[in-house]
Short mmCIF file of C-alpha atoms and ligand atoms in Angstrom, two decimals:
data_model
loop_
_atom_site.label_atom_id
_atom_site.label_comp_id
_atom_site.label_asym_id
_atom_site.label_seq_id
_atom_site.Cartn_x
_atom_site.Cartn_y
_atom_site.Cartn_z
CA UNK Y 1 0.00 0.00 0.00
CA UNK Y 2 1.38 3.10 -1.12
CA UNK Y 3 1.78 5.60 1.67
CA UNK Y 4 4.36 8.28 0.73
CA UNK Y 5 4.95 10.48 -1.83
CA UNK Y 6 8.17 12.09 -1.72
CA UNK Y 7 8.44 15.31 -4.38
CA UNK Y 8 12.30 16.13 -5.44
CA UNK Y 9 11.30 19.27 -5.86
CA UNK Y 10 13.92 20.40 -7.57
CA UNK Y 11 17.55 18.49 -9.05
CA UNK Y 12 19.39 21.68 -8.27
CA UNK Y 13 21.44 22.15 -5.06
CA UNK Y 14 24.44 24.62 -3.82
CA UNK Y 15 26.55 21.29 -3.24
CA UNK Y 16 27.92 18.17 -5.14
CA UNK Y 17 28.06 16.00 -2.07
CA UNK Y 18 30.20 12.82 -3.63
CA UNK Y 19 27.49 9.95 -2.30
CA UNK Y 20 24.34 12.28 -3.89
CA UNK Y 21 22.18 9.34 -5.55
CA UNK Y 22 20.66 11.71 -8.51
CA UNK Y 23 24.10 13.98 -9.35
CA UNK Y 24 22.61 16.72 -8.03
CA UNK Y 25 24.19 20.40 -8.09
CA UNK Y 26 24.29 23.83 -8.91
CA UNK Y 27 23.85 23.55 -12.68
CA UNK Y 28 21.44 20.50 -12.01
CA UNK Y 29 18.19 21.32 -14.32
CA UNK Y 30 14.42 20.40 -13.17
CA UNK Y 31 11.97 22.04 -10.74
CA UNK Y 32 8.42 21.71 -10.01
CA UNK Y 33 6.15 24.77 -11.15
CA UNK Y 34 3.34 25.30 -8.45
CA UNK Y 35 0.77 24.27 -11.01
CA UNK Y 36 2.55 20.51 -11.05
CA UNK Y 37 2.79 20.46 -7.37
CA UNK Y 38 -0.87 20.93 -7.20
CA UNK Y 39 -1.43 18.44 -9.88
CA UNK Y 40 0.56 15.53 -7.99
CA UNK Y 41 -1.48 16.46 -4.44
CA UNK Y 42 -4.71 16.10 -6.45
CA UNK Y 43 -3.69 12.97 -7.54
CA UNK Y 44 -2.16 11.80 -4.31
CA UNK Y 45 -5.48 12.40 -2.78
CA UNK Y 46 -7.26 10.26 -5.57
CA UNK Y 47 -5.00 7.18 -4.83
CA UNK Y 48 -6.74 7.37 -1.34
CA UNK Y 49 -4.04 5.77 1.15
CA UNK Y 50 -1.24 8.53 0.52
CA UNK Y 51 -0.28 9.81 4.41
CA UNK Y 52 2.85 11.28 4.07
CA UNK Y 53 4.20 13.89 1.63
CA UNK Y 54 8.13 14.93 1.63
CA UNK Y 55 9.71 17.51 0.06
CA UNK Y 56 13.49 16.57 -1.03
CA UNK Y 57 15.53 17.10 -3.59
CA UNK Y 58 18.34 18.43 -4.95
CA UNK Y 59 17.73 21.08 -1.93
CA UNK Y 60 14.07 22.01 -1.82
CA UNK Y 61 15.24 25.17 0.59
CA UNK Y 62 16.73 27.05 -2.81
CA UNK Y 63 13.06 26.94 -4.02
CA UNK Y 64 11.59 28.29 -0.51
CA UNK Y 65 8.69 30.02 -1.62
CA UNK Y 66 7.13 27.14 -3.71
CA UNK Y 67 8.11 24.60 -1.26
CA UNK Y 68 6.16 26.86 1.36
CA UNK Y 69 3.18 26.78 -0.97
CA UNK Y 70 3.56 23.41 -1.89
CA UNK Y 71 3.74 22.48 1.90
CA UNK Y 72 0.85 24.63 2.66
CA UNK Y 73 -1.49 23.09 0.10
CA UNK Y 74 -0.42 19.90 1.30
CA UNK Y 75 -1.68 20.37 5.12
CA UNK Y 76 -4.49 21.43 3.47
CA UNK Y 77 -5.76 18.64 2.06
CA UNK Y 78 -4.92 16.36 5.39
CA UNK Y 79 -1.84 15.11 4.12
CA UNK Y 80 1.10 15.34 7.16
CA UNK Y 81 4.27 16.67 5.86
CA UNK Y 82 7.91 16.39 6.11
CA UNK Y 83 11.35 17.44 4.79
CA UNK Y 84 14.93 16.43 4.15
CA UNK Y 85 17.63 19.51 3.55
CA UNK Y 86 21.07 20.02 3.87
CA UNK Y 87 20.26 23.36 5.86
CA UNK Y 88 22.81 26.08 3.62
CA UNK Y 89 20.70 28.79 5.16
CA UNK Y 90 21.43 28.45 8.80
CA UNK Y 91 24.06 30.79 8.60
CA UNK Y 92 23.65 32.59 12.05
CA UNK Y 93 20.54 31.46 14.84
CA UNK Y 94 18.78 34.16 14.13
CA UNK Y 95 18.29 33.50 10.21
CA UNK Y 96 17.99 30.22 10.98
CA UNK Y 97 15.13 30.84 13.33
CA UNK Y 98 13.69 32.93 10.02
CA UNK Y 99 13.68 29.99 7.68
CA UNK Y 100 12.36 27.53 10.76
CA UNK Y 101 9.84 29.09 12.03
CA UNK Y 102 7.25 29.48 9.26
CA UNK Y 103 7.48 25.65 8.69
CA UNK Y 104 6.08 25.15 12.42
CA UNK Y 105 3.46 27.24 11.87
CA UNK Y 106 2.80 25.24 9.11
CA UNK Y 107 2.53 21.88 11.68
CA UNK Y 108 4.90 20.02 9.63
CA UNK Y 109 5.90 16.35 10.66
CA UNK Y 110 9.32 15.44 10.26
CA UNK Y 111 12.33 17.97 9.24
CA UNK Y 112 15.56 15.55 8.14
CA UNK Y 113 18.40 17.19 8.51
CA UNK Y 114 21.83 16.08 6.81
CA UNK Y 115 24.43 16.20 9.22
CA UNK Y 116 27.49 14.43 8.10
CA UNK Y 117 31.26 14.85 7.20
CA UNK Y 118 30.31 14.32 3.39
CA UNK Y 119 28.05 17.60 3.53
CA UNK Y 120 29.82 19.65 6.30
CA UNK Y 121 33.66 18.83 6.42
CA UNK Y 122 34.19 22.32 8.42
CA UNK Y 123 33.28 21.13 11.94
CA UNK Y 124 34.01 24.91 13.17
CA UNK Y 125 30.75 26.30 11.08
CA UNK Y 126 28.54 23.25 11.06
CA UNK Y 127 25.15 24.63 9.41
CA UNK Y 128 23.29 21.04 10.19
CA UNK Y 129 23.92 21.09 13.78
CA UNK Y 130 23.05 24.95 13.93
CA UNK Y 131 19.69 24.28 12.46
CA UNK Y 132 19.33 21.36 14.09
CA UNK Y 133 19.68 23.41 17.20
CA UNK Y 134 17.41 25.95 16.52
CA UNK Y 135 14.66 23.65 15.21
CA UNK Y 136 15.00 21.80 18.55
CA UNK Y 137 14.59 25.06 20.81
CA UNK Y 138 11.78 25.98 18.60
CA UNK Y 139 9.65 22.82 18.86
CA UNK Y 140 10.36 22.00 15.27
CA UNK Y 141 10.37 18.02 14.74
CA UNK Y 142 13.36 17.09 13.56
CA UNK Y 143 16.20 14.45 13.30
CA UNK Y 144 19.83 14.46 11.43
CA UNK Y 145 20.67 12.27 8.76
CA UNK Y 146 24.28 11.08 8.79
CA UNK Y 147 26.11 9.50 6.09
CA UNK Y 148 30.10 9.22 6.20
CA UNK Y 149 32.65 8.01 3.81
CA UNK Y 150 32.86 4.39 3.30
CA UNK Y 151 35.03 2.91 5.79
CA UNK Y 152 35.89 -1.44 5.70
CA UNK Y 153 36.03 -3.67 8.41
CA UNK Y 154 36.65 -7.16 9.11
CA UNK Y 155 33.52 -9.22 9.53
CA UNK Y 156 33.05 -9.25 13.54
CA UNK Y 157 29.59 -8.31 14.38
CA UNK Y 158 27.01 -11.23 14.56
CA UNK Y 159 25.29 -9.30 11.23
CA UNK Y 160 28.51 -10.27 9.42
CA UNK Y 161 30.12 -13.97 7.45
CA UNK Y 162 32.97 -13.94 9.64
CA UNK Y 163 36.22 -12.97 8.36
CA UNK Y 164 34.26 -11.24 5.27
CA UNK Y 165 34.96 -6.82 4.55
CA UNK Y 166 31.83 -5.07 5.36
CA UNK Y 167 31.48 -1.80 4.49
CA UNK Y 168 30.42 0.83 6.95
CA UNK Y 169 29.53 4.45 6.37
CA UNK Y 170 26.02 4.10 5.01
CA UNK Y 171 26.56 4.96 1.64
CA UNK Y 172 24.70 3.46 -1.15
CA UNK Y 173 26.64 2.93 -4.44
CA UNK Y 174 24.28 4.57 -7.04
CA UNK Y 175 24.57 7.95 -8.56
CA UNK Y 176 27.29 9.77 -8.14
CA UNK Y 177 28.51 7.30 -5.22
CA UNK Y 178 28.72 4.71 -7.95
CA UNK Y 179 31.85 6.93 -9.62
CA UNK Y 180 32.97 9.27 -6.58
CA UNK Y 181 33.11 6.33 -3.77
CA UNK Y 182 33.37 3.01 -4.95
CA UNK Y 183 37.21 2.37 -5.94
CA UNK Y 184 39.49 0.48 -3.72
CA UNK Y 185 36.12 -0.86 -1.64
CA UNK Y 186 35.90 -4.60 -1.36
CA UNK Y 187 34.10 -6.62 -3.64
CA UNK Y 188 31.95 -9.68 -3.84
CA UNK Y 189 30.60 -12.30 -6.34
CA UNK Y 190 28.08 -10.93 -8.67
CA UNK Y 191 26.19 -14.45 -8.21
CA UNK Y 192 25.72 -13.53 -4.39
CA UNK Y 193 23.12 -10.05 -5.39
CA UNK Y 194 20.27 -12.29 -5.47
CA UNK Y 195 18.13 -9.56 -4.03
CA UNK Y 196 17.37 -6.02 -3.79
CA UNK Y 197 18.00 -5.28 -0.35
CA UNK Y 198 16.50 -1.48 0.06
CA UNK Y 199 13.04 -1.18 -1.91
CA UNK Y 200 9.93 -3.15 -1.37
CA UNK Y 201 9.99 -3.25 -5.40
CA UNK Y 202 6.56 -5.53 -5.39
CA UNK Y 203 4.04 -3.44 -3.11
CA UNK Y 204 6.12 -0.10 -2.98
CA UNK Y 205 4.98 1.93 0.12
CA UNK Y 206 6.34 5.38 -1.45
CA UNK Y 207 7.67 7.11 -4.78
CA UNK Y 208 9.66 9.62 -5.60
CA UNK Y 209 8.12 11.86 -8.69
CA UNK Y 210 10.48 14.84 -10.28
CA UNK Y 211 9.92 17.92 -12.50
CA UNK Y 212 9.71 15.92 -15.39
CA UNK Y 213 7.05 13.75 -14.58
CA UNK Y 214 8.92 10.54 -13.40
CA UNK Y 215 7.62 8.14 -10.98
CA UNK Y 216 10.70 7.08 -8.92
CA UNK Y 217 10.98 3.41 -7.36
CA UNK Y 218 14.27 3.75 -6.70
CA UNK Y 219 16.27 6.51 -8.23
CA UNK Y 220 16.33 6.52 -12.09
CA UNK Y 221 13.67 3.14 -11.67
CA UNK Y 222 10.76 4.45 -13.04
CA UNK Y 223 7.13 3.38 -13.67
CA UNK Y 224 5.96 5.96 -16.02
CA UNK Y 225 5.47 9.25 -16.37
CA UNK Y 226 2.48 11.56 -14.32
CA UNK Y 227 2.33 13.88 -16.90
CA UNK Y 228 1.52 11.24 -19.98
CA UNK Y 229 -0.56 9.29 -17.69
CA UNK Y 230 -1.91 10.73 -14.12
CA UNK Y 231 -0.39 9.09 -11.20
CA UNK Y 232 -3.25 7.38 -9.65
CA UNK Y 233 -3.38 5.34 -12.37
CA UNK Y 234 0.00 4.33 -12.68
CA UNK Y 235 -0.14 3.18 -9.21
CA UNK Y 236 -3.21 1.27 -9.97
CA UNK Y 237 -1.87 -0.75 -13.00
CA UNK Y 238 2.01 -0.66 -11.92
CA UNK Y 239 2.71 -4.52 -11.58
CA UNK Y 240 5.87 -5.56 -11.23
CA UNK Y 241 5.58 -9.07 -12.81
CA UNK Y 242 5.11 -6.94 -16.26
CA UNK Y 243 7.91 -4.35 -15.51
CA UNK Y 244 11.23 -4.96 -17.65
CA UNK Y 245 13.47 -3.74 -14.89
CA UNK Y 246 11.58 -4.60 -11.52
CA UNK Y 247 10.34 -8.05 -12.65
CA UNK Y 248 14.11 -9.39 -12.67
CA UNK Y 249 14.86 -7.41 -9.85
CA UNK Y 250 11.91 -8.83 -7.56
CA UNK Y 251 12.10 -11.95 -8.66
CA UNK Y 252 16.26 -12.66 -8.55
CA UNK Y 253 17.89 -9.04 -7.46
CA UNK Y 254 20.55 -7.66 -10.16
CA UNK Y 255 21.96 -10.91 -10.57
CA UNK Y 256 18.89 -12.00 -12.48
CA UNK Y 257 18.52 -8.40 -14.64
CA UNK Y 258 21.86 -8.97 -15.65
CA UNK Y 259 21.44 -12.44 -17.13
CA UNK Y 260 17.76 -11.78 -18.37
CA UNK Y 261 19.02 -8.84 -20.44
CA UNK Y 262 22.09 -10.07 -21.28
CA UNK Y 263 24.17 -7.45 -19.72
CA UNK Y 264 27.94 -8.17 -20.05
CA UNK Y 265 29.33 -7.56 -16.44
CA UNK Y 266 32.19 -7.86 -14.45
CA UNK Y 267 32.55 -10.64 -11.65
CA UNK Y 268 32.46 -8.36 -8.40
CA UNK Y 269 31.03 -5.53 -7.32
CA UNK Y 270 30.53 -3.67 -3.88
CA UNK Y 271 26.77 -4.06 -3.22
CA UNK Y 272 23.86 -4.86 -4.50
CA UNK Y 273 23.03 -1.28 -5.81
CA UNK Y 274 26.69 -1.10 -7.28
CA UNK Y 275 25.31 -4.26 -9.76
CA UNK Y 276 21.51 -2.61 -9.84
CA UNK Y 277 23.22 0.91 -10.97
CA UNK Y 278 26.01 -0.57 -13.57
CA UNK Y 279 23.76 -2.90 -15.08
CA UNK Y 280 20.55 -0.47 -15.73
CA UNK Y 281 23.11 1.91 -16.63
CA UNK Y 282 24.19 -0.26 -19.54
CA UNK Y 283 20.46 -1.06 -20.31
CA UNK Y 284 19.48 2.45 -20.85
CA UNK Y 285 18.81 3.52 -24.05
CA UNK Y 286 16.57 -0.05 -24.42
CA UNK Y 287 14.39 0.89 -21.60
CA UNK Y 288 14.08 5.12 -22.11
CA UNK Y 289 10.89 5.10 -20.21
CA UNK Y 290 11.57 3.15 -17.52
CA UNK Y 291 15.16 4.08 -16.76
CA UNK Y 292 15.32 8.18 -16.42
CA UNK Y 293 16.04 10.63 -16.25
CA UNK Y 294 19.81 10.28 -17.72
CA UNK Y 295 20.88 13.10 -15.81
CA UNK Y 296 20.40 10.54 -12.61
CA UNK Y 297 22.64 8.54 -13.94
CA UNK Y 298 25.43 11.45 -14.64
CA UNK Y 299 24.74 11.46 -18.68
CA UNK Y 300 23.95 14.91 -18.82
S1 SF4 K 1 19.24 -3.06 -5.65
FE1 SF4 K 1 18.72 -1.60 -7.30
S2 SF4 K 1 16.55 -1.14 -7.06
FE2 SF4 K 1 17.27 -2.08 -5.15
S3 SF4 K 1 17.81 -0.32 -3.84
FE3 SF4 K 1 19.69 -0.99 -4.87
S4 SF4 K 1 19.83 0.30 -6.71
FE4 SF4 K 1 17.71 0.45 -5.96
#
């Protein structure tokens, strides 16, 4: 039962963090118009079990006064509301308490902050933990989000095959991780991705839709497109069985995309995303529609 809707409201962002999954940054094109955020609510509220909505991106802050509108239209219609930023603008409390504040009045559920050596090497002027501050003292509910470099250690914890790398950090090898973080990191046996180990690709519980009308699974995994054919619908008939990316990956993880296309490979790779990425990146001028927008996969 799908649940969330999660708008990227915009590609564009002031950094170029090296683990970003859709190669976001400042010359990143695509944002929402108000008239599409409105369109995507009305359909949300069609599909009839939609609870959450989250504005992300790229940075949804650049884009303050739509997200505000698209935030307010959102409580609105009953929906509870939450959203992930980097926090750029908390530059001193008091402008941070400027940007805040209007997003409490607005009641909104969940504010995700990124708070992590990959966005804020500078311990000295930490913007996260400044606006994490402030949001706390204001009553503002809100949590950080912390993602480091990759690090590898030898399999001890009971999660681990003993003796086996493991690799901590909790980065995920797709976009711009795939290219930025992945060399030197341990690899294993493409036979062993059997699975994908991060999306409920079957009965997804949320999506991800961006300016140009793509309905995100998983980023660049798309269902269709919300402005060809309205959302609620492409919920309603999305079945993964007849998808030509998320069949294989449901029923056999990337090992079993790669042999049902006929993707030439190599024999190890980091993760399970690091196969997933690779091998739809090599599939995607055959599946256009499905595998989108190129710019998520750093191709333009
Ligand atoms: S295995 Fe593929 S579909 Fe699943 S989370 Fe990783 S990149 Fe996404």
């Amino acid at each position: 039962m799908l649940t969330g809707i999660h708008f990227l409201l915009t590609y564009m962002c002031n950094l170029e963090c090296d683990h970003c999954f859709v190669y976001s940054g400042p010359n990143a094109k695509g944002t929402f118009t108000l008239s599409q955020i409105r369109q995507v609510l009305d359909e949300a509220t069609k599909i009839g079990t939609i609870k959450w909505i989250y504005f992300e991106g790229g940075e949804p802050f650049l884009f303050y006064p739509l997200m505000i509108e698209g935030i307010k239209i959102a409580r609105k219609m009953g929906f509870k509301v939450g959203i992930v930023t980097n926090a750029y603008f908390a530059i001193s409390e008091e402008d941070a308490e400027l940007w805040l504040k209007p997003l409490l009045e607005l009641g909104i559920s969940d504010l995700g902050i990124s708070d992590d050596s990959l966005h804020y090497e500078d311990e000295k002027d930490n913007l996260a933990k400044r606006a994490l501050s402030t949001a706390k003292r204001l009553g503002v509910p809100v949590g950080s989000i912390c993602i480091e470099k990759p690090t590898v250690k030898i399999g001890i914890d009971k999660e681990q095959v003993k003796g086996e790398p493991v690799i901590g950090g909790g980065a995920m090898f797709r976009g711009r991780a795939v290219e930025k973080l992945s060399e030197g990191l341990p690899k294993r046996w493409w036979k062993e991705f059997k699975e994908c180990p991060y999306e409920d690709l079957k009965e997804p519980k949320r999506v991800h839709i961006d300016p140009y009308g793509n309905v995100h699974l998983c980023q660049g995994l798309s269902i269709g497109n919300m402005w060809r054919k309205p959302l609620s619908t492409l919920i309603k008939d999305y079945a993964a069985d007849s998808h030509p990316i998320c069949g294989p990956l449901v029923k056999g993880g990337p090992a079993l995309l790669a042999k049902e296309h006929n993707v030439k490979h190599e024999d190890k790779y980091v993760d399970a995303c690091h196969f997933c990425y690779l091998i739809r990146l090599a599939l995607i001028d055959k599946f256009p529609e499905f595998l989108t927008p190129k710019q998520v996969y750093g191709l333009e």
